[in-house]
Short mmCIF file of N, CA and C in Angstrom, two decimals:
data_model
loop_
_atom_site.label_atom_id
_atom_site.label_comp_id
_atom_site.label_asym_id
_atom_site.label_seq_id
_atom_site.Cartn_x
_atom_site.Cartn_y
_atom_site.Cartn_z
N MET A 1 0.75 -1.16 -0.01
CA MET A 1 -0.09 0.00 -0.09
C MET A 1 0.85 1.20 -0.07
N ASN A 2 0.51 2.15 -0.94
CA ASN A 2 1.30 3.38 -0.99
C ASN A 2 0.70 4.58 -0.12
N LEU A 3 1.51 5.51 -0.08
CA LEU A 3 0.97 6.76 0.84
C LEU A 3 -0.47 7.14 0.19
N SER A 4 -0.45 7.39 -0.89
CA SER A 4 -1.90 7.80 -1.35
C SER A 4 -2.90 6.93 -1.24
N GLN A 5 -2.66 5.58 -1.33
CA GLN A 5 -3.76 4.60 -0.91
C GLN A 5 -4.20 4.78 0.53
N ALA A 6 -3.06 4.68 1.44
CA ALA A 6 -3.25 4.78 2.77
C ALA A 6 -3.93 6.13 3.30
N GLY A 7 -3.57 7.22 2.63
CA GLY A 7 -4.32 8.35 2.82
C GLY A 7 -5.91 8.28 2.35
N ARG A 8 -6.14 7.71 1.33
CA ARG A 8 -7.65 7.65 0.91
C ARG A 8 -8.30 6.76 1.77
N LEU A 9 -7.77 5.56 2.20
CA LEU A 9 -8.42 4.62 3.12
C LEU A 9 -8.62 5.43 4.50
N ALA A 10 -7.61 6.00 5.05
CA ALA A 10 -7.70 6.82 6.20
C ALA A 10 -8.86 7.90 6.29
N GLU A 11 -8.90 8.50 5.21
CA GLU A 11 -10.02 9.52 4.94
C GLU A 11 -11.56 8.79 4.92
N ARG A 12 -11.69 7.60 4.26
CA ARG A 12 -12.92 6.93 4.29
C ARG A 12 -13.24 6.23 5.61
N ILE A 13 -12.17 5.88 6.18
CA ILE A 13 -12.56 5.31 7.60
C ILE A 13 -12.91 6.51 8.64
N ALA A 14 -12.27 7.59 8.56
CA ALA A 14 -12.33 8.70 9.30
C ALA A 14 -13.85 9.21 9.12
N THR A 15 -14.38 9.12 7.97
CA THR A 15 -15.88 9.67 7.58
C THR A 15 -16.82 8.52 8.17
N ALA A 16 -16.43 7.24 7.99
CA ALA A 16 -17.37 6.28 8.49
C ALA A 16 -17.35 6.25 10.02
N VAL A 17 -16.28 6.53 10.65
CA VAL A 17 -16.13 6.48 12.08
C VAL A 17 -17.11 7.67 12.74
N ALA A 18 -16.68 8.69 12.01
CA ALA A 18 -17.51 9.83 12.63
C ALA A 18 -19.04 9.91 12.54
N ASP A 19 -19.41 8.92 11.65
CA ASP A 19 -20.81 8.88 11.51
C ASP A 19 -21.43 7.87 12.63
N CYS A 20 -20.69 7.25 13.23
CA CYS A 20 -21.12 6.43 14.51
C CYS A 20 -21.72 7.36 15.58
N PRO A 21 -22.91 6.90 15.88
CA PRO A 21 -23.70 7.61 16.99
C PRO A 21 -23.01 7.62 18.31
N SER A 22 -22.18 6.73 18.62
CA SER A 22 -21.67 6.69 20.02
C SER A 22 -20.23 7.40 19.97
N VAL A 23 -19.83 8.12 18.81
CA VAL A 23 -18.62 8.81 18.72
C VAL A 23 -18.75 10.27 18.71
N ALA A 24 -18.08 10.81 19.49
CA ALA A 24 -18.28 12.41 19.81
C ALA A 24 -17.44 12.99 18.58
N ARG A 25 -16.14 12.45 18.42
CA ARG A 25 -15.12 12.73 17.38
C ARG A 25 -13.89 11.90 17.51
N LEU A 26 -13.26 12.08 16.32
CA LEU A 26 -12.05 11.26 16.32
C LEU A 26 -10.97 12.00 17.32
N SER A 27 -10.12 11.27 17.83
CA SER A 27 -9.13 11.84 18.78
C SER A 27 -7.99 12.31 18.13
N ALA A 28 -7.46 13.58 18.59
CA ALA A 28 -6.39 14.21 18.12
C ALA A 28 -4.99 13.52 18.63
N GLY A 29 -5.16 12.45 19.26
CA GLY A 29 -3.89 11.96 19.89
C GLY A 29 -2.84 11.35 18.93
N PRO A 30 -2.11 10.29 19.46
CA PRO A 30 -1.02 9.88 18.55
C PRO A 30 -1.49 9.07 17.45
N ALA A 31 -2.69 8.54 17.30
CA ALA A 31 -3.08 7.82 16.13
C ALA A 31 -3.39 8.74 14.94
N ALA A 32 -2.52 8.69 13.86
CA ALA A 32 -2.86 9.50 12.90
C ALA A 32 -2.20 8.94 11.56
N THR A 33 -2.85 9.26 10.33
CA THR A 33 -2.17 9.01 9.11
C THR A 33 -1.56 10.20 8.71
N TYR A 34 -0.30 10.11 8.56
CA TYR A 34 0.70 11.49 8.06
C TYR A 34 0.78 11.49 6.64
N LEU A 35 0.32 12.48 6.09
CA LEU A 35 0.49 12.78 4.62
C LEU A 35 1.11 14.05 4.28
N PRO A 36 1.48 14.08 2.97
CA PRO A 36 2.34 15.61 2.73
C PRO A 36 1.26 16.62 2.96
N GLY A 37 1.72 17.60 3.86
CA GLY A 37 1.06 18.73 4.23
C GLY A 37 -0.28 18.52 5.04
N ARG A 38 -0.66 17.52 5.44
CA ARG A 38 -1.76 17.22 6.28
C ARG A 38 -1.72 16.02 6.98
N THR A 39 -2.59 15.76 7.86
CA THR A 39 -2.70 14.48 8.53
C THR A 39 -4.26 14.05 8.73
N VAL A 40 -4.64 12.85 8.99
CA VAL A 40 -5.89 12.34 9.24
C VAL A 40 -5.80 11.94 10.65
N PRO A 41 -6.48 12.83 11.55
CA PRO A 41 -6.23 12.50 13.05
C PRO A 41 -7.17 11.44 13.32
N GLY A 42 -6.70 10.51 14.12
CA GLY A 42 -7.59 9.58 14.89
C GLY A 42 -7.74 8.17 14.10
N VAL A 43 -6.97 8.07 12.99
CA VAL A 43 -6.83 6.86 12.13
C VAL A 43 -5.49 6.55 11.76
N ALA A 44 -4.97 5.61 12.18
CA ALA A 44 -3.57 5.22 11.61
C ALA A 44 -3.52 4.07 10.62
N VAL A 45 -3.39 4.13 9.33
CA VAL A 45 -3.53 3.04 8.50
C VAL A 45 -1.97 2.45 8.34
N ARG A 46 -1.78 1.33 8.62
CA ARG A 46 -0.58 0.71 8.23
C ARG A 46 -0.75 -0.57 7.30
N GLU A 47 0.22 -1.16 6.99
CA GLU A 47 0.17 -2.44 6.03
C GLU A 47 -0.64 -3.53 6.54
N ASP A 48 -0.44 -3.67 8.00
CA ASP A 48 -0.93 -4.95 8.74
C ASP A 48 -2.12 -4.76 9.60
N ARG A 49 -2.40 -3.53 9.76
CA ARG A 49 -3.67 -3.15 10.59
C ARG A 49 -4.06 -1.55 10.77
N VAL A 50 -5.08 -1.47 11.37
CA VAL A 50 -5.68 -0.07 11.33
C VAL A 50 -5.88 0.15 12.90
N ARG A 51 -5.38 1.33 13.33
CA ARG A 51 -5.76 1.73 14.70
C ARG A 51 -6.34 3.21 14.66
N ILE A 52 -7.51 2.96 15.46
CA ILE A 52 -8.37 4.07 15.52
C ILE A 52 -8.59 4.72 16.93
N ALA A 53 -8.49 6.00 17.14
CA ALA A 53 -8.68 6.58 18.46
C ALA A 53 -9.82 7.47 18.23
N VAL A 54 -10.64 7.40 19.25
CA VAL A 54 -12.04 8.17 19.34
C VAL A 54 -12.16 8.83 20.66
N VAL A 55 -12.89 9.75 20.75
CA VAL A 55 -13.55 10.37 21.92
C VAL A 55 -15.13 9.95 21.98
N ALA A 56 -15.54 9.01 22.92
CA ALA A 56 -16.67 8.73 22.90
C ALA A 56 -17.86 9.55 23.50
N ALA A 57 -19.15 9.50 23.12
CA ALA A 57 -20.08 10.13 23.66
C ALA A 57 -20.49 9.53 24.88
N TYR A 58 -20.78 10.15 25.96
CA TYR A 58 -21.05 9.77 27.18
C TYR A 58 -22.39 9.02 27.11
N GLY A 59 -22.50 7.85 27.73
CA GLY A 59 -23.63 6.88 27.83
C GLY A 59 -23.38 5.62 27.52
N PRO A 60 -23.07 5.27 26.21
CA PRO A 60 -23.24 3.73 25.83
C PRO A 60 -21.79 3.06 26.57
N PRO A 61 -21.73 2.00 26.75
CA PRO A 61 -20.67 1.02 27.29
C PRO A 61 -19.43 1.22 26.35
N ILE A 62 -18.30 1.38 27.09
CA ILE A 62 -17.14 1.55 26.04
C ILE A 62 -16.93 0.44 25.12
N ALA A 63 -17.29 -0.87 25.47
CA ALA A 63 -17.07 -2.08 24.63
C ALA A 63 -18.21 -1.77 23.29
N GLU A 64 -19.31 -1.18 23.56
CA GLU A 64 -20.30 -0.93 22.56
C GLU A 64 -19.70 0.15 21.49
N VAL A 65 -19.16 1.08 22.20
CA VAL A 65 -18.71 2.16 21.14
C VAL A 65 -17.42 1.56 20.33
N ALA A 66 -16.61 0.74 20.98
CA ALA A 66 -15.38 0.03 20.31
C ALA A 66 -16.02 -0.86 19.30
N GLU A 67 -16.99 -1.60 19.47
CA GLU A 67 -17.58 -2.35 18.54
C GLU A 67 -18.18 -1.56 17.35
N GLN A 68 -18.79 -0.55 17.60
CA GLN A 68 -19.47 0.35 16.46
C GLN A 68 -18.24 0.76 15.60
N VAL A 69 -17.26 1.36 16.19
CA VAL A 69 -16.27 1.90 15.52
C VAL A 69 -15.45 0.65 14.64
N ARG A 70 -15.29 -0.39 15.12
CA ARG A 70 -14.53 -1.52 14.38
C ARG A 70 -15.59 -1.85 13.31
N ALA A 71 -16.92 -1.99 13.51
CA ALA A 71 -17.81 -2.40 12.46
C ALA A 71 -17.80 -1.23 11.21
N ALA A 72 -17.77 0.05 11.61
CA ALA A 72 -17.67 0.98 10.59
C ALA A 72 -16.37 0.98 9.74
N ALA A 73 -15.35 0.72 10.44
CA ALA A 73 -14.08 0.54 9.74
C ALA A 73 -14.04 -0.67 8.90
N ARG A 74 -14.35 -1.69 9.32
CA ARG A 74 -14.41 -3.04 8.60
C ARG A 74 -15.38 -2.90 7.39
N GLU A 75 -16.13 -1.99 7.21
CA GLU A 75 -16.91 -1.70 5.99
C GLU A 75 -15.88 -1.15 4.82
N VAL A 76 -14.80 -0.54 5.36
CA VAL A 76 -13.89 -0.02 4.54
C VAL A 76 -12.88 -0.93 4.15
N VAL A 77 -12.35 -1.53 5.41
CA VAL A 77 -11.03 -2.54 5.26
C VAL A 77 -11.36 -3.66 5.84
N PRO A 78 -12.33 -4.45 5.24
CA PRO A 78 -12.67 -5.88 5.65
C PRO A 78 -11.54 -6.93 6.11
N ASP A 79 -10.43 -6.66 5.57
CA ASP A 79 -9.37 -7.73 5.69
C ASP A 79 -8.20 -7.24 6.72
N LEU A 80 -8.24 -6.13 7.24
CA LEU A 80 -7.43 -5.80 8.09
C LEU A 80 -7.73 -5.67 9.65
N PRO A 81 -6.96 -6.26 10.46
CA PRO A 81 -7.54 -6.15 11.90
C PRO A 81 -7.49 -4.54 12.31
N VAL A 82 -8.54 -4.31 13.18
CA VAL A 82 -8.70 -2.84 13.61
C VAL A 82 -8.71 -2.79 15.09
N ASP A 83 -7.73 -2.05 15.51
CA ASP A 83 -7.55 -1.69 17.09
C ASP A 83 -8.37 -0.37 17.32
N VAL A 84 -8.93 -0.39 18.43
CA VAL A 84 -9.75 0.88 18.74
C VAL A 84 -9.43 1.39 20.05
N ALA A 85 -9.00 2.48 20.28
CA ALA A 85 -8.76 3.27 21.59
C ALA A 85 -9.81 4.09 21.93
N VAL A 86 -10.48 4.21 22.95
CA VAL A 86 -11.47 5.09 23.53
C VAL A 86 -10.64 6.03 24.49
N GLU A 87 -10.25 7.11 24.00
CA GLU A 87 -9.22 7.95 24.79
C GLU A 87 -9.91 8.85 25.70
N ASP A 88 -11.10 9.26 25.71
CA ASP A 88 -11.89 10.17 26.38
C ASP A 88 -13.37 9.82 26.28
N ILE A 89 -14.16 10.67 27.02
CA ILE A 89 -15.69 10.53 27.07
C ILE A 89 -16.30 12.06 27.11
N GLU A 90 -17.04 12.43 26.22
CA GLU A 90 -17.51 13.71 26.11
C GLU A 90 -18.99 13.78 26.24
N VAL A 91 -19.58 14.64 27.16
CA VAL A 91 -20.94 14.85 27.25
C VAL A 91 -21.46 15.72 26.01
N LEU A 92 -22.35 15.15 25.24
CA LEU A 92 -22.85 15.88 24.06
C LEU A 92 -23.91 16.69 24.44
N GLU A 93 -24.03 18.06 23.90
CA GLU A 93 -25.13 18.73 24.22
C GLU A 93 -26.33 18.30 23.32
N ALA A 94 -27.47 18.50 23.86
CA ALA A 94 -28.78 17.90 23.26
C ALA A 94 -29.16 19.03 22.10
N SER A 95 -29.44 18.57 21.05
CA SER A 95 -29.75 19.35 19.85
C SER A 95 -31.22 19.50 19.65
#
């Protein structure tokens, strides 16, 4: 997998994960895909696995959040193992 492919995968995974109802946002921590001139925070795409770091919405069990994230990522990369780190919890304001 080249850098361009990794970048496209990271962006697709980030979009899928951000749509998970139990995810407040992707984490700006150490998990990221570094591309020329920019990064995709919260998603590290490697040859052998994907690491995703999120901030969970307050409420659902952490295991449920992780499984939602893993399922969303597997829609994009079904053949790679997906590691999920829930790095924080955030209370979302009612809309």
